[in-house]
């Protein structure tokens, strides 16, 4: 932040010049001579001092930076050691990470962030993007299955209500819409069925509420199955289901090998059964299927609760918007992998239910198809669920 600007100096905004002006301003402010220019008030607390103040209060630290200190410190060291996060002449790596997390976790503008951390707008922007690139690199190592071979059934599947019926399930697939601000010319293709501009983000999630694959960037008008059908052939790192294993999907997706969908025309979502229990094998299957698939709905719920920037990403470049979404999912996984208690995860671990949007069929939707194999698998499971 510039406290005054001498007329004989050409205005610049790079970091080295800013540091020089700050030193000059402090020297002049301590002088007994009155300044011929109208000076601005020096910040009472620098950005780093503010971060260190929050470090002394665990609750305030979590509220500001969306994670516990015991998660923040190892994350900082990991980014420094493995992904290129560095300190510079006027902002430390710790302050830069805090600035980045505060931006993702709140709905602040760049001007708000610059004012809070007492840096120029350009330095704030530059540091945000530097940390974003580091976390984007980190995402390649953290958004993936813990066990790519899916050799062991997840412990949740061994519960009586799921075992052995769903023993071959390996996770769930769904899409979620993230509000984004886009240029006027891109608004029509990004406008979803609710009328606002979004990106349709496809994700694969395991039963630990970890994202194992993500595809951001598709316009909000595009159907979930269009994103999915492209992803399974485009990306080599897509976690293909092994033989006899399958992902749980909603009725908007095809019921075919590797992807198990519910019965259509029957009650499905968990709240649908609150007043009346499931009746018959079709509803019983749908109820258990929904109870398992809720892990991806919960994951989206935690993601958007913790990283509030996802409630409406500002007008960054499209590539930057995609990186922000990926970074939030990477941090989500890092926090989950820490195994430490987390307030946001706790709210959803305690059986909170998130009502997902209903699947829809638009002009660009692929027609769902059933094949004999998965239809037979579904029927076998349904029969086994009803004595």
CSV table of C-alpha atoms in Angstrom, one decimal:
chain,number,residue,atom,x,y,z
A,1,UNK,CA,0.0,0.0,0.0
A,2,UNK,CA,1.4,3.5,-0.9
A,3,UNK,CA,1.0,6.0,1.9
A,4,UNK,CA,1.9,9.0,-0.3
A,5,UNK,CA,3.1,9.4,-3.9
A,6,UNK,CA,5.8,12.0,-4.6
A,7,UNK,CA,5.1,13.7,-7.9
A,8,UNK,CA,8.7,13.3,-9.1
A,9,UNK,CA,8.5,9.5,-9.0
A,10,UNK,CA,6.9,7.7,-11.8
A,11,UNK,CA,4.2,5.3,-10.4
A,12,UNK,CA,5.2,1.7,-10.5
A,13,UNK,CA,3.7,-1.4,-8.9
A,14,UNK,CA,6.2,-4.1,-8.8
A,15,UNK,CA,7.3,-5.6,-5.5
A,16,UNK,CA,10.8,-4.1,-5.3
A,17,UNK,CA,9.5,-0.5,-5.9
A,18,UNK,CA,6.7,-1.0,-3.3
A,19,UNK,CA,9.3,-2.1,-0.7
A,20,UNK,CA,11.4,0.9,-1.4
A,21,UNK,CA,8.5,3.3,-1.0
A,22,UNK,CA,7.5,1.7,2.2
A,23,UNK,CA,10.9,2.2,3.7
A,24,UNK,CA,11.0,5.8,2.4
A,25,UNK,CA,7.6,6.5,3.9
A,26,UNK,CA,8.6,5.1,7.3
A,27,UNK,CA,11.7,7.2,7.3
A,28,UNK,CA,9.9,10.4,6.4
A,29,UNK,CA,7.1,9.6,8.9
A,30,UNK,CA,9.6,9.5,11.7
A,31,UNK,CA,11.1,12.9,10.6
A,32,UNK,CA,10.2,16.0,12.7
A,33,UNK,CA,9.8,18.0,9.5
A,34,UNK,CA,6.3,18.3,8.2
A,35,UNK,CA,5.6,16.8,4.8
A,36,UNK,CA,4.6,19.0,1.9
A,37,UNK,CA,2.3,16.2,0.7
A,38,UNK,CA,-0.9,14.9,2.2
A,39,UNK,CA,0.2,11.6,3.7
A,40,UNK,CA,-2.0,8.6,4.3
A,41,UNK,CA,-2.3,6.7,7.6
A,42,UNK,CA,0.2,3.9,8.1
A,43,UNK,CA,-1.4,0.5,8.6
A,44,UNK,CA,-1.8,-0.4,12.3
A,45,UNK,CA,-1.2,-4.1,11.6
A,46,UNK,CA,0.7,-5.5,8.7
A,47,UNK,CA,-0.6,-8.6,6.9
A,48,UNK,CA,1.9,-10.9,8.6
A,49,UNK,CA,1.1,-9.4,12.0
A,50,UNK,CA,-2.6,-10.0,11.4
A,51,UNK,CA,-1.9,-13.7,10.5
A,52,UNK,CA,0.3,-14.1,13.6
A,53,UNK,CA,-2.5,-12.5,15.7
A,54,UNK,CA,-4.9,-15.1,14.5
A,55,UNK,CA,-2.4,-17.9,15.2
A,56,UNK,CA,-2.9,-17.1,18.9
A,57,UNK,CA,-6.6,-17.8,18.7
A,58,UNK,CA,-7.5,-21.3,17.2
A,59,UNK,CA,-11.1,-20.5,16.6
A,60,UNK,CA,-10.3,-17.2,14.8
A,61,UNK,CA,-7.6,-18.9,12.8
A,62,UNK,CA,-10.0,-21.6,11.6
A,63,UNK,CA,-12.7,-19.1,10.7
A,64,UNK,CA,-10.3,-16.9,8.7
A,65,UNK,CA,-8.2,-19.6,6.9
A,66,UNK,CA,-10.7,-22.5,6.9
A,67,UNK,CA,-8.4,-25.1,8.5
A,68,UNK,CA,-6.7,-25.8,11.8
A,69,UNK,CA,-3.2,-24.6,12.5
A,70,UNK,CA,-2.1,-28.2,12.7
A,71,UNK,CA,-3.1,-28.6,9.1
A,72,UNK,CA,-1.9,-25.1,7.9
A,73,UNK,CA,1.7,-25.6,9.0
A,74,UNK,CA,2.3,-28.9,7.3
A,75,UNK,CA,0.5,-27.6,4.2
A,76,UNK,CA,2.8,-24.6,4.1
A,77,UNK,CA,5.9,-26.8,4.5
A,78,UNK,CA,4.7,-29.1,1.8
A,79,UNK,CA,4.1,-26.3,-0.7
A,80,UNK,CA,7.5,-24.8,0.0
A,81,UNK,CA,9.5,-28.1,-0.2
A,82,UNK,CA,7.7,-29.8,-3.1
A,83,UNK,CA,5.7,-27.3,-5.1
A,84,UNK,CA,7.7,-24.1,-5.4
A,85,UNK,CA,6.1,-21.7,-2.8
A,86,UNK,CA,8.7,-19.0,-2.0
A,87,UNK,CA,9.1,-15.9,0.2
A,88,UNK,CA,9.9,-12.7,-1.5
A,89,UNK,CA,11.3,-9.3,-0.4
A,90,UNK,CA,8.1,-8.0,1.1
A,91,UNK,CA,5.8,-11.0,1.7
A,92,UNK,CA,6.7,-14.3,3.4
A,93,UNK,CA,5.5,-17.7,2.1
A,94,UNK,CA,3.4,-18.0,5.3
A,95,UNK,CA,1.6,-14.7,4.7
A,96,UNK,CA,1.2,-15.6,1.0
A,97,UNK,CA,-0.6,-18.9,1.8
A,98,UNK,CA,-2.8,-17.1,4.4
A,99,UNK,CA,-3.7,-14.5,1.8
A,100,UNK,CA,-4.6,-17.2,-0.6
A,101,UNK,CA,-6.7,-19.2,1.8
A,102,UNK,CA,-8.5,-16.1,3.1
A,103,UNK,CA,-9.4,-15.2,-0.5
A,104,UNK,CA,-10.8,-18.7,-1.2
A,105,UNK,CA,-12.6,-19.0,2.1
A,106,UNK,CA,-14.4,-15.6,2.0
A,107,UNK,CA,-16.2,-13.5,-0.5
A,108,UNK,CA,-13.7,-10.7,-0.5
A,109,UNK,CA,-12.7,-8.6,-3.5
A,110,UNK,CA,-9.1,-8.1,-4.5
A,111,UNK,CA,-9.3,-4.6,-3.0
A,112,UNK,CA,-10.5,-6.0,0.3
A,113,UNK,CA,-7.7,-8.6,0.4
A,114,UNK,CA,-5.1,-5.9,-0.6
A,115,UNK,CA,-6.3,-3.6,2.2
A,116,UNK,CA,-6.3,-6.4,4.8
A,117,UNK,CA,-2.8,-7.6,4.0
A,118,UNK,CA,-1.5,-4.0,3.4
A,119,UNK,CA,-0.1,-4.7,-0.1
A,120,UNK,CA,-0.8,-3.1,-3.4
A,121,UNK,CA,-3.5,-4.6,-5.6
A,122,UNK,CA,-1.0,-5.9,-8.1
A,123,UNK,CA,1.2,-7.6,-5.5
A,124,UNK,CA,-1.9,-9.2,-3.9
A,125,UNK,CA,-3.0,-10.4,-7.3
A,126,UNK,CA,0.5,-11.7,-8.2
A,127,UNK,CA,0.8,-13.6,-4.9
A,128,UNK,CA,-2.6,-15.1,-5.2
A,129,UNK,CA,-1.8,-16.5,-8.6
A,130,UNK,CA,1.7,-17.8,-7.5
A,131,UNK,CA,0.1,-19.8,-4.6
A,132,UNK,CA,-2.7,-21.0,-7.0
A,133,UNK,CA,-0.1,-22.4,-9.4
A,134,UNK,CA,1.6,-24.2,-6.5
A,135,UNK,CA,-1.7,-25.8,-5.3
A,136,UNK,CA,-2.7,-26.7,-8.8
A,137,UNK,CA,0.6,-28.7,-9.1
A,138,UNK,CA,-0.2,-30.3,-5.8
A,139,UNK,CA,-3.6,-31.3,-7.0
A,140,UNK,CA,-2.1,-33.9,-9.4
A,141,UNK,CA,-0.8,-35.8,-6.4
A,142,UNK,CA,-3.8,-35.4,-4.1
A,143,UNK,CA,-6.9,-35.7,-6.4
A,144,UNK,CA,-6.6,-39.4,-7.2
A,145,UNK,CA,-7.7,-42.7,-5.6
A,146,UNK,CA,-5.9,-43.8,-2.5
A,147,UNK,CA,-5.9,-47.4,-3.9
A,148,UNK,CA,-6.0,-47.2,-7.7
A,149,UNK,CA,-6.6,-51.0,-7.9
A,150,UNK,CA,-9.6,-50.8,-5.6
A,151,UNK,CA,-8.5,-54.2,-4.2
A,152,UNK,CA,-10.3,-53.9,-0.8
A,153,UNK,CA,-13.9,-53.0,-0.2
A,154,UNK,CA,-14.3,-49.8,1.8
A,155,UNK,CA,-15.2,-50.4,5.5
A,156,UNK,CA,-18.5,-48.5,5.0
A,157,UNK,CA,-19.6,-51.3,2.6
A,158,UNK,CA,-19.2,-53.9,5.3
A,159,UNK,CA,-22.1,-52.5,7.3
A,160,UNK,CA,-25.0,-54.9,7.5
A,161,UNK,CA,-27.3,-52.9,5.3
A,162,UNK,CA,-24.8,-52.8,2.4
A,163,UNK,CA,-22.9,-56.1,2.7
A,164,UNK,CA,-22.5,-58.1,0.6
A,165,UNK,CA,-25.0,-56.5,-1.8
A,166,UNK,CA,-22.8,-53.5,-2.7
A,167,UNK,CA,-19.4,-55.0,-2.1
A,168,UNK,CA,-18.2,-54.1,-5.5
A,169,UNK,CA,-19.0,-50.3,-5.3
A,170,UNK,CA,-15.9,-48.1,-5.5
A,171,UNK,CA,-17.4,-44.6,-5.3
A,172,UNK,CA,-19.8,-42.3,-6.9
A,173,UNK,CA,-20.0,-39.9,-9.8
A,174,UNK,CA,-21.9,-36.7,-10.1
A,175,UNK,CA,-21.8,-33.1,-11.4
A,176,UNK,CA,-22.2,-29.8,-9.5
A,177,UNK,CA,-22.7,-26.3,-10.7
A,178,UNK,CA,-20.3,-23.5,-9.6
A,179,UNK,CA,-21.4,-19.9,-10.1
A,180,UNK,CA,-19.0,-17.9,-12.2
A,181,UNK,CA,-18.8,-14.4,-13.7
A,182,UNK,CA,-18.1,-14.6,-17.4
A,183,UNK,CA,-17.9,-12.0,-20.2
A,184,UNK,CA,-21.2,-11.1,-21.8
A,185,UNK,CA,-20.5,-13.0,-25.0
A,186,UNK,CA,-20.1,-16.3,-23.0
A,187,UNK,CA,-23.1,-15.9,-20.8
A,188,UNK,CA,-25.6,-17.8,-23.1
A,189,UNK,CA,-23.5,-21.0,-23.1
A,190,UNK,CA,-22.8,-20.8,-19.3
A,191,UNK,CA,-26.4,-20.1,-18.3
A,192,UNK,CA,-27.9,-23.2,-16.7
A,193,UNK,CA,-31.5,-24.2,-16.4
A,194,UNK,CA,-31.9,-22.0,-13.3
A,195,UNK,CA,-30.9,-18.9,-15.3
A,196,UNK,CA,-27.5,-18.0,-13.8
A,197,UNK,CA,-24.0,-18.5,-15.3
A,198,UNK,CA,-22.1,-21.6,-14.0
A,199,UNK,CA,-19.5,-24.1,-14.8
A,200,UNK,CA,-20.6,-27.7,-14.7
A,201,UNK,CA,-18.0,-29.6,-12.7
A,202,UNK,CA,-17.8,-33.4,-12.9
A,203,UNK,CA,-16.3,-35.2,-9.9
A,204,UNK,CA,-15.6,-38.8,-8.8
A,205,UNK,CA,-15.7,-39.3,-5.1
A,206,UNK,CA,-14.9,-42.2,-2.8
A,207,UNK,CA,-16.6,-43.3,0.4
A,208,UNK,CA,-14.2,-41.2,2.5
A,209,UNK,CA,-15.6,-38.0,0.9
A,210,UNK,CA,-12.4,-37.6,-1.1
A,211,UNK,CA,-12.4,-36.4,-4.7
A,212,UNK,CA,-10.5,-38.9,-6.9
A,213,UNK,CA,-11.1,-37.2,-10.2
A,214,UNK,CA,-12.4,-33.8,-11.3
A,215,UNK,CA,-13.2,-32.1,-14.6
A,216,UNK,CA,-14.0,-28.3,-14.2
A,217,UNK,CA,-14.5,-25.9,-17.0
A,218,UNK,CA,-17.6,-27.1,-18.9
A,219,UNK,CA,-20.3,-24.4,-19.5
A,220,UNK,CA,-23.3,-24.6,-17.2
A,221,UNK,CA,-25.7,-25.4,-20.1
A,222,UNK,CA,-23.9,-28.7,-20.8
A,223,UNK,CA,-25.5,-31.9,-19.3
A,224,UNK,CA,-23.7,-34.1,-16.8
A,225,UNK,CA,-23.6,-37.1,-19.1
A,226,UNK,CA,-22.0,-35.0,-21.8
A,227,UNK,CA,-19.1,-34.1,-19.5
A,228,UNK,CA,-18.8,-37.7,-18.2
A,229,UNK,CA,-18.8,-39.3,-21.7
A,230,UNK,CA,-16.0,-37.0,-22.8
A,231,UNK,CA,-13.9,-37.4,-19.6
A,232,UNK,CA,-13.8,-41.2,-19.7
A,233,UNK,CA,-12.1,-41.2,-23.1
A,234,UNK,CA,-10.2,-37.9,-23.0
A,235,UNK,CA,-8.2,-38.3,-19.8
A,236,UNK,CA,-5.7,-41.1,-19.3
A,237,UNK,CA,-5.7,-40.6,-15.5
A,238,UNK,CA,-9.5,-41.1,-15.3
A,239,UNK,CA,-9.9,-43.9,-12.7
A,240,UNK,CA,-11.6,-46.5,-14.8
A,241,UNK,CA,-13.6,-49.1,-12.8
A,242,UNK,CA,-11.9,-52.5,-12.8
A,243,UNK,CA,-13.8,-55.6,-14.0
A,244,UNK,CA,-16.8,-56.4,-11.8
A,245,UNK,CA,-16.4,-53.0,-9.9
A,246,UNK,CA,-18.7,-50.1,-10.4
A,247,UNK,CA,-19.4,-46.5,-9.6
A,248,UNK,CA,-22.8,-45.4,-8.2
A,249,UNK,CA,-24.5,-42.8,-10.5
A,250,UNK,CA,-27.9,-41.1,-10.6
A,251,UNK,CA,-30.7,-41.8,-13.1
A,252,UNK,CA,-29.3,-39.2,-15.5
A,253,UNK,CA,-26.4,-41.5,-16.3
A,254,UNK,CA,-26.4,-44.8,-18.3
A,255,UNK,CA,-26.8,-48.0,-16.4
A,256,UNK,CA,-24.0,-49.9,-18.1
A,257,UNK,CA,-20.9,-51.8,-17.2
A,258,UNK,CA,-19.0,-50.1,-14.4
A,259,UNK,CA,-21.8,-47.7,-13.6
A,260,UNK,CA,-24.8,-48.7,-11.5
A,261,UNK,CA,-27.9,-46.4,-11.7
A,262,UNK,CA,-31.1,-46.6,-9.6
A,263,UNK,CA,-34.5,-47.8,-10.9
A,264,UNK,CA,-36.5,-45.1,-12.6
A,265,UNK,CA,-40.0,-44.2,-11.7
A,266,UNK,CA,-39.5,-45.2,-8.0
A,267,UNK,CA,-38.8,-43.1,-4.9
A,268,UNK,CA,-35.1,-42.6,-4.6
A,269,UNK,CA,-33.7,-39.8,-2.3
A,270,UNK,CA,-33.4,-40.5,1.4
A,271,UNK,CA,-35.9,-37.8,2.5
A,272,UNK,CA,-38.5,-39.5,0.3
A,273,UNK,CA,-38.6,-42.4,2.8
A,274,UNK,CA,-38.9,-40.4,6.0
A,275,UNK,CA,-42.6,-40.7,6.2
A,276,UNK,CA,-43.0,-44.2,4.6
A,277,UNK,CA,-40.3,-46.9,4.5
A,278,UNK,CA,-39.3,-48.4,1.2
A,279,UNK,CA,-41.7,-51.0,-0.2
A,280,UNK,CA,-40.7,-53.9,-2.4
A,281,UNK,CA,-37.3,-54.6,-3.9
A,282,UNK,CA,-37.1,-51.6,-6.3
A,283,UNK,CA,-37.6,-49.0,-3.6
A,284,UNK,CA,-35.4,-50.9,-1.2
A,285,UNK,CA,-32.6,-51.0,-3.8
A,286,UNK,CA,-33.0,-47.2,-4.5
A,287,UNK,CA,-33.0,-46.4,-0.8
A,288,UNK,CA,-29.7,-48.2,-0.2
A,289,UNK,CA,-28.2,-46.9,-3.4
A,290,UNK,CA,-29.1,-43.3,-2.4
A,291,UNK,CA,-27.7,-43.9,1.1
A,292,UNK,CA,-24.3,-44.8,-0.4
A,293,UNK,CA,-24.3,-42.2,-3.1
A,294,UNK,CA,-24.9,-39.4,-0.5
A,295,UNK,CA,-21.1,-39.3,0.1
A,296,UNK,CA,-20.5,-37.3,-3.1
A,297,UNK,CA,-23.4,-35.0,-2.2
A,298,UNK,CA,-21.9,-34.4,1.2
A,299,UNK,CA,-18.5,-33.8,-0.4
A,300,UNK,CA,-19.9,-31.1,-2.6
A,301,UNK,CA,-21.7,-29.7,0.5
A,302,UNK,CA,-18.5,-29.4,2.5
A,303,UNK,CA,-16.6,-28.0,-0.5
A,304,UNK,CA,-19.0,-25.1,-1.0
A,305,UNK,CA,-19.4,-24.4,2.7
A,306,UNK,CA,-15.6,-24.2,3.4
A,307,UNK,CA,-14.5,-22.4,0.2
A,308,UNK,CA,-17.0,-19.6,-0.2
A,309,UNK,CA,-15.4,-18.3,-3.4
A,310,UNK,CA,-17.3,-21.2,-5.0
A,311,UNK,CA,-20.5,-19.4,-4.3
A,312,UNK,CA,-19.6,-17.1,-7.1
A,313,UNK,CA,-16.1,-17.0,-8.7
A,314,UNK,CA,-15.2,-13.5,-9.8
A,315,UNK,CA,-14.3,-12.6,-13.4
A,316,UNK,CA,-10.9,-14.2,-13.6
A,317,UNK,CA,-9.8,-15.8,-16.9
A,318,UNK,CA,-11.5,-19.1,-17.6
A,319,UNK,CA,-8.3,-21.0,-17.0
A,320,UNK,CA,-7.9,-19.3,-13.6
A,321,UNK,CA,-11.5,-20.1,-12.7
A,322,UNK,CA,-10.8,-23.8,-13.4
A,323,UNK,CA,-7.6,-23.7,-11.4
A,324,UNK,CA,-9.5,-22.2,-8.4
A,325,UNK,CA,-12.1,-25.0,-8.5
A,326,UNK,CA,-9.3,-27.7,-8.7
A,327,UNK,CA,-7.4,-26.0,-5.9
A,328,UNK,CA,-10.4,-26.0,-3.6
A,329,UNK,CA,-10.9,-29.7,-4.2
A,330,UNK,CA,-7.2,-30.4,-3.6
A,331,UNK,CA,-7.3,-28.5,-0.3
A,332,UNK,CA,-10.5,-30.4,0.6
A,333,UNK,CA,-8.6,-33.7,0.1
A,334,UNK,CA,-5.6,-32.5,2.0
A,335,UNK,CA,-7.7,-31.6,5.0
A,336,UNK,CA,-9.6,-34.9,4.9
A,337,UNK,CA,-6.3,-36.9,4.6
A,338,UNK,CA,-5.0,-35.2,7.7
A,339,UNK,CA,-7.5,-37.3,9.7
A,340,UNK,CA,-7.9,-34.4,12.1
A,341,UNK,CA,-11.2,-33.1,13.3
A,342,UNK,CA,-12.7,-30.4,11.1
A,343,UNK,CA,-15.8,-28.4,11.8
A,344,UNK,CA,-17.1,-28.4,8.3
A,345,UNK,CA,-16.6,-32.1,7.7
A,346,UNK,CA,-18.1,-32.8,11.1
A,347,UNK,CA,-21.4,-31.2,10.1
A,348,UNK,CA,-21.7,-33.7,7.2
A,349,UNK,CA,-20.2,-36.7,8.9
A,350,UNK,CA,-23.0,-36.5,11.4
A,351,UNK,CA,-25.4,-37.8,8.8
A,352,UNK,CA,-26.4,-34.4,7.3
A,353,UNK,CA,-28.2,-35.0,4.0
A,354,UNK,CA,-27.8,-32.7,1.0
A,355,UNK,CA,-30.6,-32.7,-1.5
A,356,UNK,CA,-29.0,-33.0,-4.9
A,357,UNK,CA,-30.5,-31.3,-8.0
A,358,UNK,CA,-32.8,-33.5,-10.1
A,359,UNK,CA,-31.2,-34.9,-13.3
A,360,UNK,CA,-32.5,-33.2,-16.4
A,361,UNK,CA,-32.4,-33.9,-20.1
A,362,UNK,CA,-31.5,-31.0,-22.3
A,363,UNK,CA,-30.7,-30.7,-26.0
A,364,UNK,CA,-27.1,-31.7,-25.4
A,365,UNK,CA,-27.8,-34.6,-23.1
A,366,UNK,CA,-26.8,-38.1,-24.1
A,367,UNK,CA,-29.7,-40.6,-24.0
A,368,UNK,CA,-29.3,-42.9,-20.9
A,369,UNK,CA,-28.9,-46.5,-21.9
A,370,UNK,CA,-29.1,-49.8,-20.0
A,371,UNK,CA,-27.1,-52.8,-20.9
A,372,UNK,CA,-28.0,-56.4,-20.0
A,373,UNK,CA,-25.0,-56.8,-17.6
A,374,UNK,CA,-25.7,-54.0,-15.2
A,375,UNK,CA,-29.5,-54.5,-15.4
A,376,UNK,CA,-28.9,-58.0,-14.3
A,377,UNK,CA,-26.5,-56.9,-11.5
A,378,UNK,CA,-29.0,-54.4,-10.3
A,379,UNK,CA,-31.8,-56.9,-10.3
A,380,UNK,CA,-29.6,-59.4,-8.4
A,381,UNK,CA,-28.8,-56.9,-5.7
A,382,UNK,CA,-32.5,-55.8,-5.4
A,383,UNK,CA,-33.6,-59.4,-5.0
A,384,UNK,CA,-30.9,-60.0,-2.3
A,385,UNK,CA,-32.1,-57.0,-0.3
A,386,UNK,CA,-35.6,-58.4,0.2
A,387,UNK,CA,-35.9,-61.6,2.2
